mmCIF file of C-alpha atoms in Angstrom:
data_model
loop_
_atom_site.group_PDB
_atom_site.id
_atom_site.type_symbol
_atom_site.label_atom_id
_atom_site.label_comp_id
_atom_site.label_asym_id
_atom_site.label_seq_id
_atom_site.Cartn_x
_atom_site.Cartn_y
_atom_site.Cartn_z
ATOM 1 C CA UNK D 5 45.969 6.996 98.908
ATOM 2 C CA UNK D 6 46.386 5.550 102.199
ATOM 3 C CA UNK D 7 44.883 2.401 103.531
ATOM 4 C CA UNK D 8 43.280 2.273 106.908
ATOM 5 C CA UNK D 9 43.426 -1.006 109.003
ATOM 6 C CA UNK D 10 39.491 -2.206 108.865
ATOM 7 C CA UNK D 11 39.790 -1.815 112.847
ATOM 8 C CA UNK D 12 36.696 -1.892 115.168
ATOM 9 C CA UNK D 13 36.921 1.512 116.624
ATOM 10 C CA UNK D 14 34.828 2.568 119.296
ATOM 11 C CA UNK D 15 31.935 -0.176 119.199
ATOM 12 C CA UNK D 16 30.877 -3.053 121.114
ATOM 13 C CA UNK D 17 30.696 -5.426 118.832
ATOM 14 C CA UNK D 18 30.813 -6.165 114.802
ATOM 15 C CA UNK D 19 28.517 -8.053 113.536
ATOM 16 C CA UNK D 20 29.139 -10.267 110.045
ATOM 17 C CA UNK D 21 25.862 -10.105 108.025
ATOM 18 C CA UNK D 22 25.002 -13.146 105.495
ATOM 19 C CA UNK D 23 25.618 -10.366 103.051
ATOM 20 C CA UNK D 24 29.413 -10.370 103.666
ATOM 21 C CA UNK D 25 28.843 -6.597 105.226
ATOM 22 C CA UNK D 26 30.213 -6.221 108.811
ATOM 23 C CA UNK D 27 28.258 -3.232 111.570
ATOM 24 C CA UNK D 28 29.221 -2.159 114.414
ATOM 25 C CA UNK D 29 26.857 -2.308 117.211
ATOM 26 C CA UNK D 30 27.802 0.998 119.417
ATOM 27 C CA UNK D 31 24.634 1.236 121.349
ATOM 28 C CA UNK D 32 23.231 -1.486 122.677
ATOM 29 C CA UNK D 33 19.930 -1.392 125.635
ATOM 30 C CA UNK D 34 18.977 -4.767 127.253
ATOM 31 C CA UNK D 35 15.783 -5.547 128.901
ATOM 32 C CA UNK D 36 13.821 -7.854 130.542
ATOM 33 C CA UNK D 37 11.219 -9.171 128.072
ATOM 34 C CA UNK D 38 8.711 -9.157 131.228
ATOM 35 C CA UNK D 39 10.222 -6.984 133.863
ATOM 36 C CA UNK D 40 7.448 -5.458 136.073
ATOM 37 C CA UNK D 41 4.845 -7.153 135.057
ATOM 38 C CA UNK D 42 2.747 -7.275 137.962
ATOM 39 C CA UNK D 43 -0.210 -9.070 137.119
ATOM 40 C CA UNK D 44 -1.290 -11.105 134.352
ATOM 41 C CA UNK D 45 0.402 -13.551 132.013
ATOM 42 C CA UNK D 46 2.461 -13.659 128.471
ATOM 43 C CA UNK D 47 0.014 -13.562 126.080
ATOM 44 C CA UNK D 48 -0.233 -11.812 122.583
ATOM 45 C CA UNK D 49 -2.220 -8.654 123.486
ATOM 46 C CA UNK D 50 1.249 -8.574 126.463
ATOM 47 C CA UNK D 51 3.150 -8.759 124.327
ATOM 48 C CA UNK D 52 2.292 -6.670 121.246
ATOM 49 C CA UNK D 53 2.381 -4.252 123.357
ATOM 50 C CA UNK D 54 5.939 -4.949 124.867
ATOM 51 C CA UNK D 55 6.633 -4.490 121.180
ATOM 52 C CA UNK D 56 4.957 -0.947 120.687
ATOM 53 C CA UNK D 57 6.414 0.294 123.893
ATOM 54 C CA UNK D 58 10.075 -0.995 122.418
ATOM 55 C CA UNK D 59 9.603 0.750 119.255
ATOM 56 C CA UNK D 60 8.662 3.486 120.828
ATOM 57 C CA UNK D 61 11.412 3.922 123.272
ATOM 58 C CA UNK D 62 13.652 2.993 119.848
ATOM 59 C CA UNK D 63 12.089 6.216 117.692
ATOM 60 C CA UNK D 64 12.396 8.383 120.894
ATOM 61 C CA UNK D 65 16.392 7.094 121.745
ATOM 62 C CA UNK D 66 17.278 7.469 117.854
ATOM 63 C CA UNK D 67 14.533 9.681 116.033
ATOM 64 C CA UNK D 68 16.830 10.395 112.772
ATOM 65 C CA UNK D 69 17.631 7.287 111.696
ATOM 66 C CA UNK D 70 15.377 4.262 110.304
ATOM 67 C CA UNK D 71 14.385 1.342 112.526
ATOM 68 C CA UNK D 72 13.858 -1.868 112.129
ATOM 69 C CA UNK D 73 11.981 -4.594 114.156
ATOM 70 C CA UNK D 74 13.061 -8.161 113.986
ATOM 71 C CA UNK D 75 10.126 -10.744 114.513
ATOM 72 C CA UNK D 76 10.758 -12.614 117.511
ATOM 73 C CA UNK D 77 9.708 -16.669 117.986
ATOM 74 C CA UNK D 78 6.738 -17.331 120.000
ATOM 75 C CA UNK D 79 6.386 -20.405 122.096
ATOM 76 C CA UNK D 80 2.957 -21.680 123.117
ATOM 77 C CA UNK D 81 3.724 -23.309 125.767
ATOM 78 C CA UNK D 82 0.589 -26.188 127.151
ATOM 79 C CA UNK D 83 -1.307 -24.007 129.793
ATOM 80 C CA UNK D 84 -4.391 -22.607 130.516
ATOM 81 C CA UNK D 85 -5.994 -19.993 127.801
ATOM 82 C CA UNK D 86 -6.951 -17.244 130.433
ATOM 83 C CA UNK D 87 -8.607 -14.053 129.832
ATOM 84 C CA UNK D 88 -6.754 -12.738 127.153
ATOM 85 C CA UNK D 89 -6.131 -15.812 124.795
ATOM 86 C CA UNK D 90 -3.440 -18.546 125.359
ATOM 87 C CA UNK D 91 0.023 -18.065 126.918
ATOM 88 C CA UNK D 92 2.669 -17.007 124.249
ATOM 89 C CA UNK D 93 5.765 -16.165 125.114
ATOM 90 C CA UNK D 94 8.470 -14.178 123.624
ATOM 91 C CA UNK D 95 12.382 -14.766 124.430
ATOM 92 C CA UNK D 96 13.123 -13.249 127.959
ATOM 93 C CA UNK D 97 15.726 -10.492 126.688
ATOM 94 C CA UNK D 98 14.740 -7.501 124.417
ATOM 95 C CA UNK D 99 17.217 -5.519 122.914
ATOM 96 C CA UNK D 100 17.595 -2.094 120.745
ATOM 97 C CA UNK D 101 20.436 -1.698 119.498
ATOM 98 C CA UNK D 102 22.341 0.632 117.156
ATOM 99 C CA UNK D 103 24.127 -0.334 114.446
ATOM 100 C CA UNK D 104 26.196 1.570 111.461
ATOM 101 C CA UNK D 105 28.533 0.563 108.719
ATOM 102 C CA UNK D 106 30.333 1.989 105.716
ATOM 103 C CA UNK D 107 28.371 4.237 103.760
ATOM 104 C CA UNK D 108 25.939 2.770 101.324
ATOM 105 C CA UNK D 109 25.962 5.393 98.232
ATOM 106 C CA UNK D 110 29.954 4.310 96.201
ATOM 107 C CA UNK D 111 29.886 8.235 96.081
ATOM 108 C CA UNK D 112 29.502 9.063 99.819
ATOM 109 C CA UNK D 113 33.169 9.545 101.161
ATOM 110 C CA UNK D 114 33.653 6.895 103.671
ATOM 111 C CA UNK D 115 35.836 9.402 105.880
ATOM 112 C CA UNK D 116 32.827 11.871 106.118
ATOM 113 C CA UNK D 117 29.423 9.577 105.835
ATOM 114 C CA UNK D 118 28.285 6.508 107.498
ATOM 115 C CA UNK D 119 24.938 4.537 107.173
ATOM 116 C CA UNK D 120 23.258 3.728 110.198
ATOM 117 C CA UNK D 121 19.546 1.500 111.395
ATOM 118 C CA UNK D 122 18.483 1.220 114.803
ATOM 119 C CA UNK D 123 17.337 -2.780 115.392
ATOM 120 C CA UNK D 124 15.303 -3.836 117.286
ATOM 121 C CA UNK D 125 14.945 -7.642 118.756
ATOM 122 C CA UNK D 126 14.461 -10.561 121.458
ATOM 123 C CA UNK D 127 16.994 -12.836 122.140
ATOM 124 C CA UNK D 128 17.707 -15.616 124.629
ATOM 125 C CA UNK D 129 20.414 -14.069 126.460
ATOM 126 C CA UNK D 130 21.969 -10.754 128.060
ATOM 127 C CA UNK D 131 25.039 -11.900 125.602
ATOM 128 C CA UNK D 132 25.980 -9.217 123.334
ATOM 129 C CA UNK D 133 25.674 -10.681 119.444
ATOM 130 C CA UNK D 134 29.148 -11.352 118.388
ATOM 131 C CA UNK D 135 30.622 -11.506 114.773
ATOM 132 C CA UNK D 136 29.402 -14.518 112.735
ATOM 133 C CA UNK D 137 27.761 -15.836 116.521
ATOM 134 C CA UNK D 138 24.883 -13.384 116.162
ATOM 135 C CA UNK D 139 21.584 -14.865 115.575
ATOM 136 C CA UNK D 140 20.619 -15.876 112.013
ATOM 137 C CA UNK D 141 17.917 -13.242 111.777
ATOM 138 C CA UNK D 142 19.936 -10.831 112.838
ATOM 139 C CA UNK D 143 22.361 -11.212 110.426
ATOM 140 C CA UNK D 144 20.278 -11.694 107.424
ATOM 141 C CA UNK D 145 19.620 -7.871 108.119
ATOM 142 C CA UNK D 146 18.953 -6.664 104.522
ATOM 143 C CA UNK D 147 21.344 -3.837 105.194
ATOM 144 C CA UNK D 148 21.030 -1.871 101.944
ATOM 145 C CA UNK D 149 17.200 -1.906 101.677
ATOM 146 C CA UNK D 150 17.027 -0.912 105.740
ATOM 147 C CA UNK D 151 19.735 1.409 106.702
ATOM 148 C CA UNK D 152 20.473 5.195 105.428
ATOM 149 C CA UNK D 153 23.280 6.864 105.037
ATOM 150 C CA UNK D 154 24.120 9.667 107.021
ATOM 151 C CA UNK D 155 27.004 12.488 107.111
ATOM 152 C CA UNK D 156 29.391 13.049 109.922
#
């Protein structure tokens, strides 16, 4: 049998979950948590649906594999409730993000199958998430109850 080096090929980034299990992020879109917003203010009816337009763009990008939203942190900053409830506002960078790993199933060949989830989350920065560096609810990713294997 012959051992292949455990080298990132063809990815952006890996990732270290808590789990021990390292993904490779090979698709990653950034974008402006409020970009074009023209009128109006950060506030949860805003931004739930910032999040229903992201998942949507995430099932359209990568319709056969599962996806996963990550729960961003809300601030509430002290300003003035308009309209629409008080200000809330959501980190200023939202990402999707493809991931995929070794396959999940010890039967699945890992030369011919992979398993693969499509994340999606907010972060602070346009930094791409970097090995252990990645935020701590990204990498607490519960990889084998999220992601599906898939065949080459």
């Amino acid at each position: 049998m012959h051992h292949r080096p455990r080298v990132r090929i063809m990815s952006l980034t890996r990732v270290i979950l808590t789990s021990g299990r390292s993904v490779d992020l090979t698709e990653l879109r950034l974008s402006s948590t409020y970009g074009g917003m023209l009128e109006g203010y950060p506030c949860k009816p805003v931004n739930d649906m910032r999040i229903k337009g992201l998942l949507h763009t995430a099932e359209r990008a990568f319709p056969t594999g599962p996806i996963h939203f990550v729960a961003p942190p809300r601030e509430y900053p002290d300003q003035y409730a308009g309209a629409f409830g008080p200000v809330e506002i959501l980190p200023p960078v939202a990402c999707i993000g493809s991931f995929h790993s070794g396959p999940l199933d010890p039967a699945h060949d890992p030369v011919l199958y992979r398993s693969g989830l499509t994340v999606v989350w907010f972060q602070p920065t346009t930094e791409v998430p970097d090995e252990c560096e990645a935020d701590a609810d990204l990498r607490d990713l519960d990889w084998a109850e999220l992601a599906r294997d898939y065949e080459l």
